[in-house]
Amino acid sequence: MAGHSKWANIQHRKGRQDKIRAKLFSKMSKEITVAAKMGDPDPDKNPRLRLAVKEAKSNSVPKDVIDRAIKKSQGGDAENYEEIRYEGYGPNGIALVVEAMTDNRNRTASNVRSYFTKAGGDLGQSGSVSFMFDRVGEIMYPLSAGDADTVMLAAIEAGADDVETDEEGHWIYCADTALNEVSTALEAALGESETAKLIWKPQAPTEITDLETAQKLMKLIDNLEDDDDVQNVTGNFDLSEAVAAQL
């Protein structure tokens, strides 16, 4: 089995370190509010909301913040957020997918374009790079959930398509439309997962072995992630062991 992306591992650890940041709480609260507004405010009756709440809890977002975000969706003062996907190329032609949630499309587009331009990249049209990725569900379990064979068997029985195991944990992939169903089935077999979310999975990641390129790329990604309107950033690259160790 292929190892999980070293960039994804760094992001995973970074997310853990940054979990107390108000910005992260804010982005997760926004997703919860939008999910609750689009469907039922009861997570048990709304798969998207259930997954959003689960992700928030895995990042230690307090229960009162989660409850407040759900309540906000039912009030007349809830902002009307629009979900937008931007696609472009960063340093050395690395493809990036940027998912945003905004109440001002012009502001967000201007900011995202500026980040790409300053990094020597190029913001493209919709569809310009997403064909290099698969839209899938990703469910992560810690190594303590069981050995690779046990998790693989449980994943197959739950309807998953693939499993990758590395030093960080077990990463289970399924069709995007089956995430809630597979996640629920896995919970019955392995207990509650650490995370369960939709991602853009690169089909053939480019390995970066040059530190300068990696630093420029990480700066661009950091700038994008620091923007209040940006929810997620995904790239079709992996970092070599040597470069990952120096970042």
Backbone as numpy.savetxt, mean C-alpha at the origin, in Angstrom:
# Nx Ny Nz CAx CAy CAz Cx Cy Cz
10.36 -20.00 -4.29 9.53 -18.80 -4.29 10.40 -17.54 -4.29
9.94 -16.57 -5.01 10.69 -15.30 -5.07 10.58 -14.60 -3.73
11.66 -13.94 -3.35 11.64 -13.19 -2.09 10.84 -11.92 -2.23
10.28 -11.46 -1.15 9.54 -10.20 -1.16 10.50 -9.06 -1.45
10.04 -8.05 -2.16 10.87 -6.91 -2.54 11.59 -6.27 -1.35
12.89 -6.05 -1.51 13.66 -5.41 -0.43 13.18 -3.98 -0.21
12.71 -3.33 -1.29 12.15 -2.00 -1.12 10.89 -2.09 -0.28
10.06 -3.08 -0.56 8.83 -3.27 0.22 9.17 -3.55 1.68
10.23 -4.31 1.90 10.64 -4.60 3.28 11.04 -3.32 4.00
11.79 -2.46 3.31 12.21 -1.19 3.90 10.98 -0.34 4.19
10.02 -0.32 3.25 8.80 0.44 3.44 8.03 -0.10 4.65
8.01 -1.44 4.77 7.29 -2.08 5.87 7.89 -1.65 7.20
9.21 -1.69 7.28 9.87 -1.29 8.53 9.68 0.21 8.78
9.78 1.00 7.71 9.62 2.45 7.82 8.22 2.77 8.35
7.23 2.02 7.84 5.88 2.23 8.30 5.75 1.95 9.79
6.43 0.95 10.25 6.41 0.61 11.67 7.01 1.77 12.49
8.15 2.29 12.03 8.82 3.36 12.76 8.01 4.64 12.77
7.27 4.86 11.70 6.54 6.12 11.54 5.09 6.05 12.02
4.72 4.92 12.63 3.31 4.71 12.90 2.71 5.74 13.85
3.57 6.41 14.63 3.03 7.42 15.55 2.84 8.77 14.88
3.27 8.86 13.64 3.17 10.15 12.95 1.71 10.49 12.65
1.36 11.74 12.92 -0.01 12.20 12.67 -0.37 12.07 11.20
0.62 12.21 10.31 0.35 12.14 8.87 -0.19 10.77 8.49
0.41 9.72 9.04 -0.03 8.37 8.73 -1.45 8.15 9.24
-1.72 8.63 10.46 -3.05 8.51 11.03 -4.06 9.24 10.14
-3.66 10.40 9.67 -4.55 11.22 8.85 -4.92 10.51 7.55
-3.92 9.90 6.90 -4.17 9.22 5.63 -5.07 8.00 5.83
-4.85 7.29 6.90 -5.68 6.11 7.17 -7.09 6.52 7.56
-7.21 7.62 8.29 -8.53 8.13 8.67 -9.31 8.54 7.41
-8.60 9.13 6.46 -9.23 9.56 5.21 -9.79 8.35 4.45
-9.00 7.29 4.39 -9.45 6.07 3.70 -10.67 5.48 4.40
-10.66 5.48 5.73 -11.80 4.95 6.49 -13.05 5.78 6.22
-12.90 7.11 6.24 -14.04 8.00 6.00 -14.63 7.77 4.61
-13.77 7.68 3.60 -14.23 7.48 2.22 -14.90 6.11 2.07
-14.29 5.07 2.66 -14.86 3.72 2.57 -16.23 3.66 3.23
-16.35 4.31 4.39 -17.63 4.32 5.11 -18.69 5.13 4.37
-18.26 6.20 3.73 -19.19 7.07 3.01 -19.71 6.39 1.74
-18.84 5.58 1.11 -19.20 4.91 -0.14 -20.09 3.70 0.10
-20.02 3.13 1.31 -20.80 1.94 1.58 -21.49 2.03 2.94
-21.54 0.90 3.63 -22.18 0.84 4.94 -21.18 1.25 6.03
-21.58 2.02 7.04 -20.65 2.40 8.11 -20.28 1.26 9.05
-20.90 0.09 8.86 -20.58 -1.09 9.66 -19.52 -1.90 8.93
-18.31 -2.03 9.49 -17.23 -2.77 8.83 -17.60 -4.20 8.45
-18.48 -4.83 9.23 -18.89 -6.21 8.93 -19.73 -6.30 7.66
-20.31 -5.17 7.25 -21.16 -5.17 6.05 -20.50 -4.44 4.88
-19.27 -3.96 5.10 -18.57 -3.15 4.10 -17.12 -3.65 3.99
-16.83 -4.50 3.01 -15.47 -5.09 2.88 -14.35 -4.07 2.81
-14.56 -2.99 2.05 -13.50 -1.98 1.94 -13.24 -1.32 3.29
-14.31 -1.01 4.00 -14.16 -0.39 5.32 -13.49 -1.35 6.29
-13.89 -2.62 6.23 -13.30 -3.63 7.12 -11.79 -3.70 6.93
-11.35 -3.68 5.67 -9.91 -3.75 5.38 -9.20 -2.47 5.80
-9.88 -1.32 5.63 -9.28 -0.04 6.02 -9.10 0.02 7.53
-10.09 -0.45 8.26 -10.00 -0.46 9.72 -8.91 -1.41 10.18
-8.82 -2.57 9.52 -7.80 -3.56 9.86 -6.40 -2.98 9.66
-6.20 -2.29 8.53 -4.90 -1.69 8.23 -4.56 -0.61 9.25
-5.56 0.17 9.64 -5.35 1.23 10.63 -4.94 0.62 11.97
-5.64 -0.43 12.37 -5.33 -1.08 13.64 -3.92 -1.67 13.63
-3.51 -2.23 12.48 -2.17 -2.83 12.39 -1.08 -1.78 12.51
-1.44 -0.52 12.26 -0.49 0.58 12.40 -0.74 1.38 13.68
-1.44 0.76 14.61 -1.68 1.33 15.95 -2.46 2.63 15.96
-3.35 2.81 14.97 -4.23 3.97 15.00 -5.25 3.73 16.12
-5.39 4.68 17.06 -6.29 4.50 18.20 -7.74 4.27 17.77
-8.46 3.51 18.58 -9.86 3.18 18.28 -10.71 4.44 18.17
-10.45 5.43 19.00 -11.28 6.64 18.95 -11.07 7.40 17.64
-9.85 7.32 17.09 -9.57 7.98 15.80 -10.33 7.26 14.69
-10.35 5.92 14.75 -11.08 5.12 13.77 -12.57 5.39 13.86
-13.11 5.38 15.08 -14.54 5.63 15.27 -14.93 7.02 14.80
-14.05 8.00 15.04 -14.32 9.38 14.63 -14.35 9.49 13.10
-13.45 8.75 12.44 -13.40 8.78 10.97 -14.68 8.17 10.37
-15.18 7.11 10.99 -16.42 6.49 10.51 -17.60 7.44 10.74
-17.65 8.04 11.92 -18.73 8.96 12.26 -18.74 10.17 11.32
-17.54 10.62 10.97 -17.41 11.79 10.08 -18.06 11.50 8.72
-17.98 10.25 8.27 -18.54 9.90 6.96 -20.05 10.07 6.91
-20.69 10.01 8.08 -22.15 10.09 8.13 -22.65 11.52 8.33
-21.72 12.44 8.58 -22.10 13.83 8.78 -22.13 14.60 7.46
-22.83 15.70 7.46 -22.93 16.51 6.25 -21.67 17.29 5.93
-20.73 17.32 6.91 -19.52 18.12 6.72 -18.35 17.30 6.16
-18.59 16.04 5.83 -17.51 15.20 5.31 -17.08 15.69 3.93
-15.76 15.83 3.74 -15.25 16.29 2.46 -15.57 15.27 1.36
-15.71 15.78 0.15 -15.92 14.89 -1.00 -14.57 14.61 -1.65
-13.96 13.51 -1.24 -12.66 13.14 -1.79 -12.80 12.38 -3.10
-11.89 12.65 -4.00 -11.85 11.98 -5.30 -10.60 11.12 -5.33
-10.75 9.88 -5.77 -9.60 8.99 -5.88 -8.98 9.12 -7.27
-7.69 9.40 -7.31 -6.99 9.60 -8.58 -5.70 8.79 -8.58
-5.37 8.22 -9.72 -4.10 7.50 -9.86 -3.22 8.24 -10.86
-1.99 8.52 -10.43 -1.00 9.14 -11.32 0.06 8.10 -11.65
0.60 8.20 -12.86 1.62 7.26 -13.31 2.76 8.02 -13.96
3.97 7.56 -13.72 5.11 8.25 -14.32 6.41 7.49 -14.13
7.48 8.13 -14.59 8.81 7.54 -14.51 9.71 8.40 -13.63
10.39 7.75 -12.69 11.32 8.43 -11.83 12.73 8.34 -12.41
13.76 8.58 -11.59 15.15 8.48 -12.04 15.43 7.12 -12.68
16.22 7.14 -13.75 16.59 5.92 -14.48 15.39 5.17 -15.04
14.30 5.88 -15.30 13.14 5.26 -15.95 12.37 4.27 -15.09
12.50 4.38 -13.78 11.76 3.49 -12.88 10.28 3.90 -12.87
9.39 2.95 -13.13 7.96 3.23 -13.19 7.38 3.37 -11.79
6.53 4.39 -11.61 5.89 4.63 -10.32 4.39 4.82 -10.49
3.63 4.21 -9.59 2.18 4.41 -9.53 1.89 5.15 -8.24
1.20 6.28 -8.35 0.89 7.12 -7.19 -0.62 7.18 -7.01
-1.10 6.72 -5.87 -2.52 6.75 -5.58 -2.82 7.92 -4.64
-3.77 8.74 -5.04 -4.10 9.93 -4.25 -5.59 9.98 -3.94
-5.92 10.73 -2.90 -7.29 10.96 -2.50 -7.37 12.45 -2.19
-8.12 13.20 -2.99 -8.05 14.65 -2.87 -9.40 15.33 -2.99
-9.49 16.53 -2.41 -10.67 17.37 -2.59 -10.35 18.52 -3.52
-9.14 18.48 -4.12 -8.73 19.52 -5.08 -7.80 18.90 -6.11
-8.39 18.43 -7.21 -7.64 17.72 -8.24 -6.49 18.56 -8.81
-6.73 19.85 -9.04 -5.70 20.71 -9.63 -4.48 20.84 -8.72
-4.72 21.02 -7.42 -3.62 21.13 -6.46 -2.78 19.86 -6.45
-3.44 18.72 -6.37 -2.73 17.45 -6.28 -1.93 17.17 -7.55
-2.55 17.40 -8.71 -1.86 17.16 -9.98 -0.62 18.04 -10.11
-0.76 19.30 -9.70 0.36 20.24 -9.77 1.51 19.80 -8.86
1.16 19.38 -7.64 2.19 18.95 -6.69 2.91 17.69 -7.17
2.13 16.71 -7.61 2.73 15.44 -8.05 3.64 15.67 -9.26
3.18 16.50 -10.20 4.00 16.79 -11.38 5.31 17.48 -10.96
5.24 18.37 -9.99 6.41 19.09 -9.51 7.43 18.13 -8.89
6.95 17.16 -8.09 7.87 16.20 -7.47 8.62 15.39 -8.53
7.89 14.94 -9.56 8.52 14.16 -10.63 9.55 15.00 -11.38
9.16 16.23 -11.72 10.05 17.11 -12.49 11.34 17.42 -11.73
11.22 17.74 -10.44 12.40 18.06 -9.64 13.34 16.87 -9.49
12.80 15.66 -9.59 13.61 14.45 -9.45 14.19 13.99 -10.79
13.91 14.78 -11.84 14.40 14.38 -13.17 13.53 13.31 -13.79
12.32 13.16 -13.27 11.40 12.16 -13.80 10.38 12.78 -14.73
9.34 12.02 -15.04 8.34 12.48 -15.98 6.99 11.88 -15.63
6.00 12.74 -15.39 4.65 12.28 -15.09 3.97 11.95 -16.41
3.46 10.73 -16.53 2.86 10.29 -17.79 1.35 10.31 -17.76
0.76 9.77 -18.82 -0.69 9.68 -18.92 -1.19 8.46 -18.15
-2.48 8.43 -17.88 -3.08 7.28 -17.23 -2.87 6.04 -18.10
-2.36 4.98 -17.49 -2.10 3.75 -18.23 -0.69 3.65 -18.77
0.11 4.71 -18.58 1.46 4.72 -19.17 2.43 3.75 -18.49
2.18 3.42 -17.21 3.06 2.45 -16.54 2.31 1.35 -15.80
1.00 1.53 -15.57 0.27 0.54 -14.77 0.23 -0.84 -15.41
0.47 -0.91 -16.73 0.49 -2.22 -17.39 1.67 -3.07 -16.92
2.64 -2.45 -16.24 3.79 -3.19 -15.72 3.52 -3.78 -14.34
2.32 -3.54 -13.82 1.95 -4.00 -12.49 0.68 -4.84 -12.55
0.48 -5.67 -11.55 -0.78 -6.40 -11.39 -1.49 -5.84 -10.16
-2.77 -5.60 -10.28 -3.56 -5.14 -9.14 -4.00 -6.37 -8.36
-3.47 -6.56 -7.18 -3.75 -7.77 -6.41 -3.99 -7.45 -4.94
-4.51 -8.43 -4.23 -4.65 -8.32 -2.78 -3.40 -8.90 -2.14
-2.89 -8.24 -1.10 -1.71 -8.72 -0.38 -2.07 -8.87 1.10
-1.84 -10.07 1.62 -2.13 -10.37 3.03 -0.82 -10.80 3.67
-0.45 -10.18 4.78 0.84 -10.48 5.41 0.64 -11.11 6.79
1.35 -12.22 7.00 1.37 -12.88 8.30 2.79 -12.92 8.82
2.97 -12.80 10.13 4.32 -12.93 10.70 4.78 -14.39 10.61
6.08 -14.59 10.71 6.63 -15.95 10.63 6.05 -16.86 11.71
5.63 -16.28 12.81 5.07 -17.07 13.92 3.74 -17.72 13.57
3.13 -17.33 12.43 1.85 -17.91 12.03 1.98 -19.37 11.64
3.21 -19.79 11.27 3.44 -21.18 10.86 4.58 -21.27 9.88
5.00 -22.50 9.56 6.09 -22.63 8.59 5.54 -22.39 7.18
6.46 -22.29 6.22 6.07 -21.94 4.85 5.06 -22.92 4.26
5.22 -24.21 4.51 4.30 -25.21 3.96 2.90 -25.08 4.55
2.83 -24.83 5.85 1.53 -24.67 6.53 0.78 -23.47 5.96
1.50 -22.36 5.82 0.88 -21.13 5.30 0.50 -21.30 3.84
1.36 -21.96 3.07 1.06 -22.19 1.65 -0.22 -23.00 1.49
-0.36 -24.07 2.28 -1.55 -24.92 2.20 -2.81 -24.14 2.57
-2.70 -23.35 3.66 -3.84 -22.55 4.09 -4.22 -21.53 3.02
-3.21 -20.94 2.39 -3.45 -19.93 1.36 -4.15 -20.52 0.14
-3.68 -21.71 -0.28 -4.30 -22.38 -1.44 -5.76 -22.71 -1.14
-6.01 -23.24 0.06 -7.38 -23.60 0.44 -8.28 -22.37 0.54
-7.67 -21.22 0.88 -8.44 -19.98 1.01 -8.71 -19.33 -0.35
-8.04 -19.83 -1.40 -8.26 -19.28 -2.73 -7.21 -18.29 -3.19
-6.07 -18.26 -2.49 -4.98 -17.34 -2.88 -4.25 -17.87 -4.11
-3.49 -17.00 -4.76 -2.76 -17.37 -5.98 -1.28 -17.65 -5.75
-0.69 -17.02 -4.75 0.76 -17.16 -4.56 1.13 -16.79 -3.13
2.26 -17.34 -2.68 2.79 -17.03 -1.35 4.30 -16.82 -1.47
4.81 -15.77 -0.83 6.24 -15.53 -0.76 6.61 -15.45 0.72
7.65 -16.18 1.11 8.09 -16.16 2.50 9.53 -15.69 2.57
9.82 -14.74 3.46 11.19 -14.27 3.66 11.39 -13.99 5.14
12.47 -13.28 5.46 12.78 -13.05 6.88 11.79 -12.10 7.55
10.96 -11.41 6.75 9.99 -10.47 7.30 8.67 -11.16 7.66
8.34 -12.22 6.91 7.06 -12.88 7.15 6.55 -13.61 5.92
5.27 -13.93 5.93 4.61 -14.61 4.81 3.74 -13.59 4.07
3.92 -13.51 2.75 3.17 -12.55 1.94 2.29 -13.35 0.99
0.98 -13.22 1.15 0.02 -14.01 0.39 -0.68 -13.10 -0.61
-0.76 -13.56 -1.87 -1.35 -12.75 -2.92 -2.59 -13.42 -3.51
-3.58 -12.60 -3.84 -4.82 -13.12 -4.42 -5.38 -12.09 -5.40
-6.43 -12.48 -6.11 -7.08 -11.54 -7.04 -7.63 -10.35 -6.25
-7.59 -9.17 -6.85 -8.04 -7.98 -6.14 -9.50 -8.09 -5.68
-10.33 -8.76 -6.49 -11.75 -8.88 -6.15 -12.00 -9.92 -5.06
-10.97 -10.72 -4.74 -11.16 -11.80 -3.76 -10.50 -11.50 -2.42
-9.97 -10.28 -2.24 -9.20 -9.98 -1.03 -10.00 -10.20 0.26
-11.20 -9.70 0.32 -11.99 -9.84 1.55 -12.30 -11.31 1.83
-12.68 -12.02 0.78 -13.03 -13.44 0.92 -11.83 -14.28 1.36
-10.67 -14.07 0.71 -9.46 -14.83 1.04 -8.96 -14.46 2.44
-9.00 -13.16 2.75 -8.56 -12.70 4.06 -9.40 -13.32 5.18
-10.70 -13.38 4.96 -11.60 -13.96 5.96 -11.34 -15.44 6.14
-11.13 -16.16 5.02 -10.86 -17.60 5.08 -9.53 -17.87 5.79
-8.54 -17.03 5.54 -7.23 -17.21 6.18 -7.31 -16.95 7.68
-8.13 -16.01 8.07 -8.28 -15.72 9.50 -8.79 -16.95 10.25
-9.68 -17.71 9.60 -10.23 -18.91 10.22 -9.15 -19.98 10.38
-8.17 -19.98 9.45 -7.14 -21.02 9.48 -5.89 -20.61 10.25
-5.49 -19.34 10.13 -4.22 -18.89 10.71 -4.35 -17.82 11.79
-5.56 -17.35 12.01 -5.73 -16.23 12.93 -5.68 -14.92 12.16
-5.71 -13.82 12.87 -5.75 -12.52 12.21 -4.41 -12.17 11.57
-4.47 -11.68 10.35 -3.25 -11.29 9.64 -2.75 -9.95 10.17
-1.49 -9.63 9.80 -0.93 -8.35 10.22 -1.47 -7.22 9.34
-1.52 -7.48 8.04 -2.11 -6.50 7.11 -2.86 -7.23 6.01
-3.82 -6.55 5.40 -4.55 -7.07 4.25 -4.99 -5.87 3.43
-4.45 -5.73 2.22 -4.74 -4.53 1.43 -4.54 -4.80 -0.05
-5.06 -3.89 -0.86 -4.86 -3.95 -2.31 -3.56 -3.24 -2.65
-2.77 -3.82 -3.53 -1.51 -3.21 -3.92 -1.32 -3.29 -5.44
-0.34 -2.55 -5.92 0.12 -2.68 -7.31 1.42 -3.50 -7.23
1.40 -4.71 -7.72 2.56 -5.61 -7.63 3.33 -5.58 -8.95
4.59 -5.14 -8.92 5.36 -5.08 -10.17 5.57 -6.46 -10.77
5.41 -6.56 -12.07 5.54 -7.86 -12.75 6.99 -8.28 -12.90
7.87 -7.34 -13.22 9.29 -7.67 -13.42 10.12 -6.52 -12.87
10.34 -6.48 -11.55 11.06 -5.37 -10.92 12.49 -5.23 -11.46
12.92 -3.98 -11.63 14.29 -3.69 -12.03 15.15 -3.59 -10.77
16.24 -4.34 -10.72 17.10 -4.28 -9.54 18.00 -3.04 -9.63
18.03 -2.28 -8.56 18.87 -1.09 -8.51 20.14 -1.43 -7.72
21.28 -1.27 -8.40 22.56 -1.58 -7.76 23.40 -0.33 -7.54
22.89 0.81 -8.02 23.61 2.08 -7.90 23.03 2.89 -6.75
23.86 3.24 -5.77 23.40 3.95 -4.58 22.82 5.31 -4.92
23.46 6.05 -5.82 22.99 7.40 -6.16 21.59 7.35 -6.75
21.36 6.39 -7.65 20.03 6.24 -8.24 19.00 5.92 -7.17
19.37 5.02 -6.26 18.47 4.63 -5.18 18.14 5.83 -4.29
19.13 6.64 -3.99 18.91 7.81 -3.13 17.97 8.82 -3.80
18.18 9.06 -5.11 17.31 9.99 -5.84 15.87 9.47 -5.86
15.74 8.17 -6.09 14.42 7.55 -6.15 13.71 7.62 -4.79
14.46 7.32 -3.73 13.88 7.35 -2.39 13.46 8.78 -2.00
14.24 9.77 -2.46 13.88 11.16 -2.16 12.57 11.52 -2.85
12.42 11.08 -4.11 11.18 11.34 -4.84 10.00 10.67 -4.13
10.18 9.41 -3.74 9.11 8.67 -3.07 8.76 9.32 -1.74
9.78 9.75 -1.00 9.54 10.42 0.29 8.74 11.71 0.09
9.11 12.48 -0.95 8.39 13.73 -1.23 6.93 13.46 -1.56
6.71 12.41 -2.37 5.34 12.05 -2.73 4.55 11.61 -1.50
5.17 10.75 -0.69 4.47 10.23 0.49 4.21 11.30 1.54
5.02 12.35 1.55 4.83 13.43 2.51 3.67 14.35 2.13
3.20 14.22 0.88 2.08 15.04 0.44 0.79 14.51 1.07
0.01 15.42 1.64 -1.21 15.01 2.35 -2.22 14.31 1.45
-2.18 14.59 0.15 -3.16 14.00 -0.77 -2.76 12.61 -1.25
-1.50 12.25 -1.10 -1.01 10.96 -1.61 -1.20 9.87 -0.56
-1.84 8.79 -0.99 -2.10 7.67 -0.07 -1.03 6.58 -0.19
-0.66 6.22 -1.42 0.32 5.14 -1.63 1.20 5.42 -2.84
2.45 4.95 -2.77 3.37 5.04 -3.90 3.99 3.65 -4.11
3.98 3.18 -5.35 4.55 1.87 -5.66 5.47 1.99 -6.87
6.62 1.31 -6.81 7.57 1.34 -7.93 7.89 -0.05 -8.43
8.30 -0.15 -9.70 8.64 -1.47 -10.26 10.13 -1.72 -10.12
10.63 -1.65 -8.90 12.06 -1.86 -8.68 12.29 -2.63 -7.40
13.48 -3.18 -7.30 13.94 -3.79 -6.06 15.34 -3.24 -5.81
15.80 -3.33 -4.59 17.13 -2.84 -4.25 18.05 -4.01 -4.00
19.27 -3.89 -4.50 20.26 -4.94 -4.23 20.56 -4.96 -2.73
21.07 -6.08 -2.27 21.41 -6.21 -0.83 22.33 -5.08 -0.39
23.35 -4.81 -1.21 24.35 -3.79 -0.87 23.73 -2.40 -0.75
22.88 -2.06 -1.73 22.25 -0.73 -1.72 21.26 -0.62 -0.57
20.46 -1.66 -0.35 19.47 -1.63 0.73 20.15 -1.41 2.08
21.34 -2.00 2.24 22.05 -1.89 3.51 22.56 -0.47 3.75
22.78 0.28 2.67 23.35 1.64 2.80 22.28 2.72 2.95
21.04 2.39 2.70 19.98 3.39 2.79 19.52 3.58 4.24
